[in-house]
Amino acid sequence: MSKKRIASHLVLFLMIFPVLLFAQEDDLGTEVVNIVKPYTPTISDAFKVKETPVLNDSVTTQKKEVIYTIFSVPVASTFTPAKGKATTVEKAKPIKLFDNYATLGFGNYTSILGELYSNFELSRTDNAGFFFRHNSSQGDIDGVRLENKYYDTSLDGNYTSRQRDASYNLEAGIQHQLFNWYGLPESFDTAPNEFIAAFDPQQTYFSGYVGGNISLDESMFEGLSAKVRYLGDAYSSSEFNIRAQPEFEFPLTDFTLTIDGDVDYLSGSFERNYFAEIPINYSFLNAGIAPSLVYVDTDLTLSLGVAAYASLDTENSDTNFSIAPRINVSYRLVDELLIAYGGAEGGLEQNSYFSFKEQNPFVSPTLQVMPTQQLYNAFGGLKGKLSNSVGYNLRASYGKENDKALFVMNPLNDIAPTEAYQYGNSFQVVYDDVNTLSIFGELKVEMSDVFTLGISGEYLSYTTTNETQPWNLPDLKATVFSNFNITEEIYGGASLFYVGERMDRIIAFSPLVDPFPTEVTLDGYLDANVHLGYRVNERLSIFVKGSNLLSDNYEKWYNYPVQGIQGLLGATYKFDW
């Protein structure tokens, strides 16, 4: 503030101060004051601060200008930098792939294993190949007096073509199998050697098939698969089966409509039934359609559908209709860590002589063949990955089947046995309505190609309608398997599986007593297997296999013990023609 403005303010204060003092002592009264001119305030000019103030200081010094020069001196150096070089990446040796291989192995019980696979590249889009396999053993099971050898030989061929808008595959094959009904009841343990020597329990199966499939791209007709199969045996039994399954797909706005078709024709005959020379003929024509609406999202996969079937029994002029759910849903709760899934499925399964002998080769050629209707199988579970190498699956299910096929021992015919399978040493098929409760769990560990481990187990509980027991169905199944590579040359694997108790029934027919059933229990069994291999070079490998290492002659079927410890030594050679 300027000195002049300070002085004016001081004079004004001295003039007003006495008035204020007298005002406190005398009463001045009231007075009217008229303002003639309104007050108009003015603002005086402000003094701007100079941008460059002048320093008025007596103590100032003037900076001295410094002048300097650089004096360079050369320095001798013997260091020579090395030239840069890119680091090399170690390349893995490419695995040589061959189009063909041959395997030959020999083991105890006079076992022989032979395989030959070959593939021919006809063109850039066409391939053809064949696969030959032979597996046999001369038997010699401890405690078995009858012949118990077996043969299993097959030859399969295929032709594949992959075109721009379609691909198709043609295949054909033949198979020859030989088995023996060596499971005689204990009552024949004291049978004379002459009877055993004259007994011929041999059964042979011969089958062949022709089939193929075609797949189309960018077409509502997705594809078609078809197969024709024939089966015959040493007792003049025969079976003919033809099946075709077309697939259609219609994209909608948010869903995809899929329609699966199924046409299955089965016809067969047996020369006689179990007790009398009365032929058995069967013939079924099954036609089904299964439409589904499929929705796929980032986390949700949903399929809603049904399966409707019409089954015509042409031999008995009987037609049955059935409908079953086809529902599947999967939802990713936590990425790949936790996935919930569930649904309900059903349909019609056409049983056949071929499917029965594949499950149990000791059936008699006197079977009743009919389809099984699966009303539903409701299931739900959780699956996922605990890490990139560890996966799991937990599932529970409950299903209902009508006319489920059960294997049961044929009765011992004490009256007049004329065939080798009438001595209580073969199996028949009975049908019953069965409800099944299943609880299943598995764990898989895959450490690349070095180590693989799998553990699975299933608990099963059955409820039958007419039969007293679920014949030959186990209540528990468990499996442990592992594959590993010890070095680049040495590899191997091991497996251990357990099958729980099963129930069977035996019936004796005698002219002196009425037929009476007796239930028998088959103990659960544990089977351990291991194999080791050594890669001599990229073409040749040698291997050794061991089976039933616990040396348990368990009975997979009643009165049918298996071979003890089995060993097999062989080699595999890869080549190109």
XYZ file of C-alpha atoms in Angstrom:
577
model
C 0.000 0.000 0.000
C 1.365 3.542 -0.865
C 2.488 6.079 1.773
C -0.092 8.694 0.611
C -3.019 6.276 1.104
C -1.776 5.382 4.586
C -1.614 9.065 5.629
C -5.160 9.804 4.359
C -6.594 6.915 6.309
C -4.842 8.088 9.473
C -6.281 11.687 9.217
C -9.797 10.310 8.687
C -9.501 8.129 11.789
C -8.392 11.069 13.985
C -11.405 13.160 12.868
C -13.954 10.413 13.604
C -12.534 9.174 16.900
C -13.537 12.304 19.021
C -17.056 12.160 17.665
C -17.369 8.564 18.792
C -16.173 9.519 22.255
C -18.753 12.344 22.615
C -21.496 10.149 21.210
C -21.153 7.908 24.192
C -21.835 10.819 26.608
C -24.539 13.075 24.923
C -27.835 12.168 23.280
C -27.739 13.628 19.758
C -31.385 12.786 19.030
C -32.774 11.891 15.607
C -32.248 13.645 12.291
C -33.437 13.051 8.753
C -30.671 12.821 6.112
C -31.562 13.176 2.459
C -29.105 11.670 -0.072
C -29.048 13.846 -3.123
C -26.536 11.884 -5.226
C -26.080 8.111 -5.172
C -22.718 6.728 -4.124
C -20.559 5.718 -7.049
C -17.433 3.811 -6.006
C -14.309 3.906 -8.126
C -11.355 1.514 -8.337
C -7.905 3.013 -8.620
C -5.364 1.689 -11.070
C -3.224 -1.241 -9.903
C 0.513 -1.116 -10.257
C 1.800 -4.041 -12.341
C 4.788 -6.002 -11.123
C 7.606 -5.763 -13.557
C 8.530 -9.016 -15.260
C 12.202 -8.437 -14.677
C 12.738 -6.939 -11.265
C 15.823 -4.854 -10.615
C 17.963 -6.234 -7.841
C 19.088 -3.374 -5.633
C 21.758 -5.124 -3.633
C 25.146 -3.786 -2.740
C 26.640 -7.245 -2.485
C 26.738 -8.569 -6.017
C 29.429 -10.460 -7.818
C 29.971 -10.906 -11.489
C 30.398 -14.513 -12.771
C 33.749 -15.218 -14.317
C 33.708 -16.758 -17.733
C 35.372 -20.153 -17.778
C 37.224 -21.218 -20.909
C 38.341 -24.884 -21.227
C 39.575 -27.264 -23.914
C 39.528 -31.139 -24.253
C 42.908 -32.828 -24.493
C 42.513 -36.249 -26.234
C 45.098 -38.930 -25.658
C 44.890 -42.270 -27.610
C 44.851 -45.421 -25.426
C 46.127 -48.700 -26.775
C 43.748 -51.731 -26.307
C 44.220 -55.414 -27.101
C 40.488 -56.338 -26.560
C 38.821 -57.787 -29.621
C 35.010 -58.237 -29.320
C 33.666 -61.560 -30.498
C 31.195 -61.633 -33.352
C 27.566 -62.139 -32.396
C 26.158 -65.621 -33.019
C 22.539 -66.715 -32.824
C 21.756 -69.386 -30.250
C 20.768 -72.671 -31.839
C 17.533 -74.407 -30.819
C 17.818 -78.117 -30.216
C 15.559 -79.809 -32.695
C 13.677 -82.948 -31.779
C 14.376 -85.828 -34.070
C 11.333 -86.314 -36.281
C 9.540 -89.587 -35.785
C 9.595 -91.741 -38.850
C 6.121 -92.927 -39.734
C 5.604 -96.173 -41.595
C 2.556 -97.358 -43.472
C 2.882 -100.999 -42.443
C 3.812 -103.161 -39.490
C 3.985 -106.852 -38.612
C 3.839 -108.403 -35.131
C 4.609 -111.964 -34.103
C 4.653 -113.375 -30.577
C 4.783 -116.735 -28.799
C 3.913 -117.656 -25.214
C 3.137 -120.424 -22.789
C -0.019 -122.508 -23.250
C 1.284 -122.630 -26.855
C -0.103 -119.160 -27.489
C 0.450 -117.383 -30.797
C -0.186 -113.733 -31.610
C 0.159 -112.464 -35.167
C -0.769 -109.123 -36.724
C -0.179 -107.520 -40.107
C -1.341 -104.035 -40.998
C -0.788 -102.327 -44.325
C -1.906 -99.013 -45.810
C -1.626 -97.945 -49.456
C -1.832 -94.338 -50.605
C -3.523 -94.646 -53.993
C -3.688 -90.901 -54.613
C -3.703 -87.601 -52.786
C -7.303 -88.249 -51.688
C -7.662 -92.061 -51.712
C -6.259 -94.731 -49.382
C -6.724 -98.466 -49.024
C -5.571 -100.885 -46.365
C -6.062 -104.200 -44.610
C -5.560 -105.632 -41.131
C -4.944 -109.306 -40.330
C -5.015 -110.625 -36.766
C -4.614 -114.093 -35.253
C -4.745 -114.994 -31.561
C -4.788 -118.587 -30.357
C -3.906 -120.859 -27.464
C -3.861 -124.612 -27.033
C -5.449 -124.354 -23.597
C -4.071 -126.854 -21.072
C -5.885 -125.173 -18.182
C -5.164 -126.828 -14.850
C -7.917 -129.186 -13.677
C -9.827 -129.167 -16.990
C -10.129 -132.578 -18.654
C -11.852 -131.496 -21.866
C -10.227 -129.774 -24.814
C -10.043 -126.027 -24.071
C -8.058 -124.476 -26.919
C -9.326 -121.460 -28.846
C -8.636 -119.650 -32.127
C -9.611 -116.159 -33.239
C -8.618 -115.062 -36.741
C -9.885 -112.027 -38.648
C -9.126 -110.097 -41.834
C -10.475 -106.592 -42.445
C -10.066 -104.284 -45.425
C -11.051 -100.686 -46.105
C -11.049 -98.034 -48.799
C -11.299 -94.301 -47.996
C -11.777 -91.326 -50.295
C -11.775 -87.658 -49.221
C -13.184 -85.321 -51.867
C -13.844 -81.596 -51.750
C -17.504 -81.768 -50.695
C -17.791 -85.353 -49.499
C -15.876 -88.266 -48.062
C -16.762 -91.930 -47.978
C -15.419 -95.185 -46.615
C -15.967 -98.799 -47.678
C -15.044 -101.744 -45.481
C -15.362 -105.515 -45.442
C -14.116 -108.314 -43.260
C -14.307 -111.974 -42.280
C -13.723 -113.724 -38.943
C -13.250 -117.317 -37.837
C -13.420 -118.347 -34.183
C -13.113 -121.673 -32.380
C -14.109 -122.356 -28.768
C -14.863 -125.394 -26.616
C -17.610 -126.042 -24.077
C -15.118 -127.334 -21.519
C -16.994 -126.258 -18.363
C -18.450 -129.565 -17.216
C -20.180 -129.704 -13.793
C -18.411 -131.271 -10.823
C -20.469 -134.438 -11.228
C -18.290 -135.303 -14.226
C -15.038 -135.138 -12.303
C -15.171 -138.921 -11.880
C -16.250 -139.624 -15.464
C -14.190 -142.387 -17.121
C -11.379 -141.413 -19.439
C -13.123 -143.134 -22.345
C -16.062 -140.732 -22.023
C -13.772 -137.692 -21.854
C -11.759 -138.860 -24.847
C -14.906 -139.336 -26.959
C -16.382 -135.974 -25.951
C -16.174 -133.303 -28.672
C -17.116 -129.914 -27.136
C -15.982 -127.809 -30.100
C -17.949 -124.867 -31.490
C -16.864 -122.681 -34.399
C -18.194 -119.329 -35.599
C -17.778 -117.846 -39.042
C -18.873 -114.289 -39.778
C -18.452 -111.692 -42.492
C -19.595 -108.149 -43.131
C -19.689 -105.428 -45.795
C -20.357 -101.808 -44.926
C -19.492 -98.203 -45.381
C -20.389 -94.610 -44.671
C -20.578 -91.331 -46.519
C -20.363 -87.775 -45.147
C -21.359 -84.623 -47.043
C -20.217 -81.050 -46.367
C -22.543 -78.048 -46.448
C -25.616 -80.178 -46.919
C -28.740 -80.860 -44.894
C -28.040 -84.556 -45.471
C -25.115 -85.110 -43.106
C -24.346 -88.683 -44.029
C -25.286 -92.346 -44.035
C -23.736 -95.461 -42.501
C -24.779 -98.988 -43.419
C -23.589 -102.522 -42.703
C -24.607 -106.033 -43.727
C -23.441 -108.916 -41.517
C -23.692 -112.708 -41.678
C -22.994 -115.259 -38.935
C -22.936 -119.047 -39.042
C -21.686 -121.805 -36.728
C -20.834 -125.523 -36.660
C -24.467 -126.418 -35.831
C -25.959 -124.949 -39.019
C -27.184 -121.839 -37.219
C -27.343 -118.714 -39.330
C -28.095 -115.042 -38.861
C -28.417 -112.160 -41.297
C -28.437 -108.525 -40.212
C -28.675 -105.303 -42.212
C -28.662 -101.842 -40.656
C -28.768 -98.313 -42.091
C -28.498 -95.038 -40.137
C -29.032 -91.756 -42.025
C -28.360 -88.350 -40.434
C -29.885 -84.951 -41.259
C -29.135 -81.463 -39.949
C -31.153 -78.257 -40.382
C -29.648 -75.007 -39.025
C -32.213 -72.701 -37.380
C -31.847 -69.232 -35.855
C -30.436 -70.213 -32.456
C -30.813 -73.988 -32.588
C -29.867 -76.793 -34.914
C -32.405 -79.470 -35.732
C -30.841 -82.920 -36.120
C -32.741 -86.007 -37.217
C -31.186 -89.444 -36.855
C -32.795 -92.413 -38.526
C -32.325 -96.106 -37.789
C -33.521 -99.087 -39.819
C -32.463 -102.507 -38.508
C -33.488 -105.858 -39.997
C -32.473 -109.115 -38.291
C -33.309 -112.648 -39.340
C -31.891 -115.916 -38.036
C -32.533 -119.563 -37.257
C -31.337 -122.427 -35.050
C -31.828 -126.050 -36.022
C -33.309 -127.001 -32.654
C -34.108 -125.832 -29.170
C -32.287 -127.111 -26.093
C -34.379 -130.237 -25.408
C -35.979 -131.206 -28.704
C -35.327 -131.008 -32.420
C -37.753 -128.137 -32.899
C -36.267 -125.352 -35.037
C -36.152 -121.769 -33.766
C -36.714 -118.939 -36.225
C -36.703 -115.221 -35.480
C -37.082 -112.107 -37.593
C -37.386 -108.438 -36.565
C -37.725 -105.188 -38.461
C -37.037 -102.116 -36.326
C -37.477 -98.558 -37.577
C -36.724 -95.514 -35.477
C -36.422 -91.758 -35.736
C -34.759 -89.432 -33.228
C -35.194 -85.659 -33.770
C -33.273 -83.286 -31.493
C -32.889 -79.548 -31.026
C -29.259 -78.699 -30.314
C -28.106 -75.410 -28.779
C -24.406 -74.613 -28.325
C -23.155 -71.544 -26.459
C -19.893 -70.569 -24.825
C -20.677 -72.395 -21.589
C -23.924 -74.235 -22.346
C -24.559 -77.208 -24.604
C -28.137 -78.433 -24.773
C -29.808 -81.204 -26.769
C -33.531 -81.876 -26.428
C -35.006 -84.805 -28.306
C -36.887 -88.073 -28.303
C -36.438 -91.455 -29.962
C -39.479 -93.227 -31.343
C -39.279 -96.861 -32.497
C -41.582 -99.356 -34.156
C -40.550 -103.011 -33.831
C -42.186 -105.670 -36.027
C -41.816 -109.314 -35.040
C -42.497 -110.873 -38.436
C -42.409 -114.450 -37.138
C -45.204 -113.810 -34.645
C -46.930 -110.946 -36.517
C -46.554 -108.673 -33.515
C -45.746 -104.948 -33.533
C -44.577 -102.856 -30.604
C -44.138 -99.098 -30.344
C -41.902 -97.277 -27.895
C -40.742 -93.751 -27.212
C -37.779 -92.715 -25.076
C -36.092 -89.430 -24.125
C -32.901 -88.134 -25.699
C -31.873 -85.233 -23.457
C -28.323 -84.045 -22.850
C -27.173 -80.866 -21.138
C -23.701 -79.666 -20.222
C -22.812 -76.394 -18.469
C -19.335 -75.082 -17.770
C -19.464 -73.745 -14.206
C -15.768 -72.845 -13.801
C -14.030 -72.908 -17.189
C -12.616 -76.404 -17.693
C -12.271 -76.952 -13.945
C -15.903 -77.812 -13.230
C -18.501 -78.900 -15.780
C -21.947 -80.121 -14.766
C -23.815 -82.451 -17.082
C -26.916 -84.592 -17.084
C -29.742 -85.953 -19.133
C -31.852 -88.966 -19.944
C -31.460 -91.398 -22.816
C -33.313 -94.420 -24.110
C -34.065 -96.400 -27.208
C -34.298 -99.886 -28.644
C -31.392 -102.338 -28.693
C -31.702 -105.253 -31.065
C -30.059 -108.297 -29.502
C -28.559 -110.867 -31.850
C -26.746 -114.180 -31.894
C -23.625 -112.263 -32.942
C -23.779 -109.871 -29.961
C -24.435 -112.749 -27.552
C -21.448 -114.822 -28.677
C -19.227 -111.727 -28.523
C -20.091 -111.354 -24.824
C -20.147 -115.047 -23.986
C -18.735 -117.482 -26.592
C -20.043 -120.471 -24.577
C -23.723 -119.920 -25.373
C -25.631 -122.822 -26.865
C -27.014 -122.545 -30.439
C -30.558 -122.725 -29.048
C -31.226 -119.124 -28.050
C -34.364 -117.021 -27.895
C -33.540 -113.717 -29.594
C -35.568 -110.541 -29.075
C -34.893 -106.783 -28.653
C -34.377 -104.929 -25.370
C -36.334 -101.750 -24.775
C -34.508 -99.125 -22.732
C -37.263 -96.930 -21.344
C -34.839 -94.397 -19.874
C -31.460 -93.968 -18.295
C -31.335 -90.735 -16.277
C -27.865 -89.550 -15.350
C -26.034 -86.576 -13.898
C -22.517 -85.762 -12.858
C -19.525 -83.485 -12.678
C -16.375 -83.581 -14.758
C -13.442 -81.345 -15.508
C -9.718 -80.828 -15.154
C -7.902 -80.177 -11.901
C -4.900 -79.144 -14.028
C -3.728 -79.495 -17.603
C -2.737 -83.083 -16.879
C -5.375 -84.266 -14.377
C -8.996 -84.899 -15.291
C -11.918 -86.407 -13.419
C -15.486 -87.599 -13.961
C -18.182 -88.409 -11.392
C -21.552 -89.748 -12.523
C -24.675 -91.305 -11.056
C -27.448 -92.877 -13.134
C -30.687 -94.791 -12.786
C -32.290 -96.678 -15.664
C -35.117 -99.033 -16.501
C -34.988 -101.729 -19.195
C -37.676 -104.078 -20.408
C -36.630 -107.521 -21.666
C -32.995 -107.144 -20.644
C -30.942 -110.176 -21.720
C -29.288 -112.170 -18.893
C -26.917 -115.119 -19.318
C -27.675 -118.168 -17.185
C -26.320 -121.718 -17.147
C -28.223 -124.265 -19.215
C -29.640 -127.178 -17.192
C -27.930 -130.532 -17.065
C -29.961 -132.911 -19.187
C -29.776 -136.260 -17.421
C -32.481 -137.756 -19.614
C -30.959 -138.117 -23.071
C -28.174 -135.660 -23.945
C -27.311 -135.848 -27.634
C -25.323 -132.660 -28.154
C -22.036 -131.528 -26.618
C -23.644 -128.431 -25.053
C -26.378 -130.366 -23.134
C -24.237 -131.425 -20.162
C -24.726 -128.288 -18.100
C -21.712 -126.734 -19.811
C -23.350 -124.009 -21.938
C -25.398 -120.870 -21.387
C -28.803 -119.681 -22.425
C -30.423 -116.243 -22.384
C -33.402 -115.229 -20.241
C -35.176 -111.862 -20.322
C -36.442 -109.752 -17.468
C -37.377 -106.162 -16.640
C -34.433 -104.708 -14.727
C -33.831 -101.393 -12.954
C -30.181 -100.418 -12.576
C -28.552 -97.916 -10.217
C -24.979 -96.969 -11.089
C -22.394 -94.762 -9.356
C -19.256 -94.206 -11.412
C -16.013 -92.290 -10.926
C -12.737 -92.000 -12.792
C -9.486 -90.063 -12.585
C -6.981 -89.629 -15.406
C -3.448 -88.288 -15.193
C -1.603 -87.563 -18.446
C 1.970 -86.318 -18.089
C 2.576 -85.911 -21.862
C 3.983 -89.111 -23.362
C 6.063 -89.992 -20.332
C 3.389 -91.196 -17.931
C -0.346 -91.888 -18.077
C -2.463 -93.161 -15.209
C -6.147 -93.975 -15.100
C -8.371 -95.122 -12.231
C -12.060 -95.935 -12.551
C -14.666 -97.664 -10.461
C -18.385 -98.397 -10.725
C -20.889 -99.633 -8.180
C -24.030 -101.314 -9.563
C -27.301 -102.291 -7.937
C -30.081 -104.168 -9.772
C -33.757 -104.751 -9.175
C -35.344 -107.599 -11.141
C -39.037 -108.262 -11.774
C -39.384 -112.001 -12.425
C -35.917 -113.471 -11.911
C -34.626 -113.889 -8.375
C -31.182 -112.516 -9.245
C -29.563 -110.368 -11.972
C -27.759 -113.372 -13.401
C -24.046 -112.891 -14.165
C -24.131 -109.122 -13.627
C -21.367 -107.869 -11.268
C -22.057 -105.475 -8.415
C -18.659 -103.781 -8.640
C -16.120 -103.054 -11.378
C -12.785 -101.275 -10.980
C -9.813 -100.657 -13.256
C -6.331 -99.184 -12.870
C -4.094 -98.755 -15.906
C -0.838 -96.989 -16.649
C 1.410 -96.357 -19.643
C 4.927 -95.008 -19.286
C 8.190 -94.344 -21.099
C 11.268 -95.117 -18.996
C 13.686 -93.937 -21.704
C 13.372 -93.189 -25.403
C 13.948 -96.885 -26.056
C 12.153 -98.548 -23.124
C 8.378 -98.263 -22.710
C 5.688 -100.205 -20.931
C 2.330 -100.346 -19.280
C 0.345 -102.092 -16.580
C -3.320 -102.747 -15.824
C -5.253 -104.123 -12.896
C -8.968 -104.801 -13.028
C -11.450 -106.177 -10.547
C -14.892 -107.673 -11.159
C -17.167 -108.291 -8.189
C -19.404 -111.215 -7.319
C -21.978 -112.563 -9.776
C -24.873 -114.959 -9.339
C -25.772 -117.886 -11.569
C -28.360 -120.645 -11.500
C -28.083 -124.346 -12.206
C -31.006 -126.672 -12.851
C -30.763 -130.461 -12.969
C -33.258 -132.484 -14.961
C -33.684 -136.108 -13.993
C -36.412 -138.688 -14.638
C -36.554 -139.385 -10.906
C -36.871 -135.851 -9.459
C -38.538 -132.601 -10.421
C -36.332 -129.833 -11.805
C -34.997 -127.680 -9.008
C -32.965 -124.479 -9.290
C -29.886 -123.847 -7.216
C -28.262 -120.441 -6.974
C -24.469 -120.314 -7.064
C -22.135 -117.410 -6.353
C -19.114 -116.661 -8.489
C -16.345 -115.010 -6.501
C -14.979 -111.662 -7.546
C -11.626 -111.767 -9.272
C -8.566 -109.579 -9.642
C -6.458 -109.685 -12.812
C -3.046 -108.032 -13.167
C -1.309 -107.475 -16.501
C 1.937 -105.815 -17.562
C 3.863 -105.272 -20.791
C 7.359 -103.955 -21.521
C 8.946 -103.046 -24.836
C 12.337 -102.055 -26.194
C 12.846 -100.068 -29.388
C 15.915 -101.532 -31.041
C 15.684 -98.921 -33.803
C 13.010 -96.943 -35.588
C 11.778 -100.096 -37.310
C 12.202 -102.965 -34.849
C 10.796 -103.347 -31.338
C 10.716 -106.357 -29.036
C 8.183 -106.790 -26.237
C 7.101 -109.073 -23.436
C 3.591 -109.343 -21.987
C 2.353 -110.926 -18.802
C -1.317 -111.647 -18.040
C -3.110 -112.891 -14.918
C 0.099 -112.384 -12.959
C -1.651 -113.224 -9.684
C -2.034 -116.801 -10.997
C -5.695 -116.950 -10.062
C -7.663 -119.510 -12.079
C -10.815 -117.501 -11.488
C -14.104 -118.257 -13.213
C -15.375 -115.542 -15.483
C -18.338 -117.829 -16.204
C -19.528 -120.636 -13.954
C -17.395 -123.807 -14.349
C -15.088 -121.987 -16.808
C -11.721 -121.352 -15.126
C -9.220 -119.238 -17.053
C -5.552 -119.876 -17.723
C -3.028 -119.092 -14.980
C 0.018 -116.872 -15.459
C 0.422 -116.159 -19.149
C 3.609 -114.868 -20.759
C 4.184 -113.745 -24.330
C 7.419 -112.714 -26.073
C 7.319 -111.071 -29.474
C 8.561 -108.427 -31.874
C 7.079 -105.719 -34.086
C 8.651 -104.586 -37.355
C 7.598 -101.411 -39.206
C 8.206 -101.015 -42.900
C 7.161 -99.478 -46.193
C 6.447 -101.453 -49.305
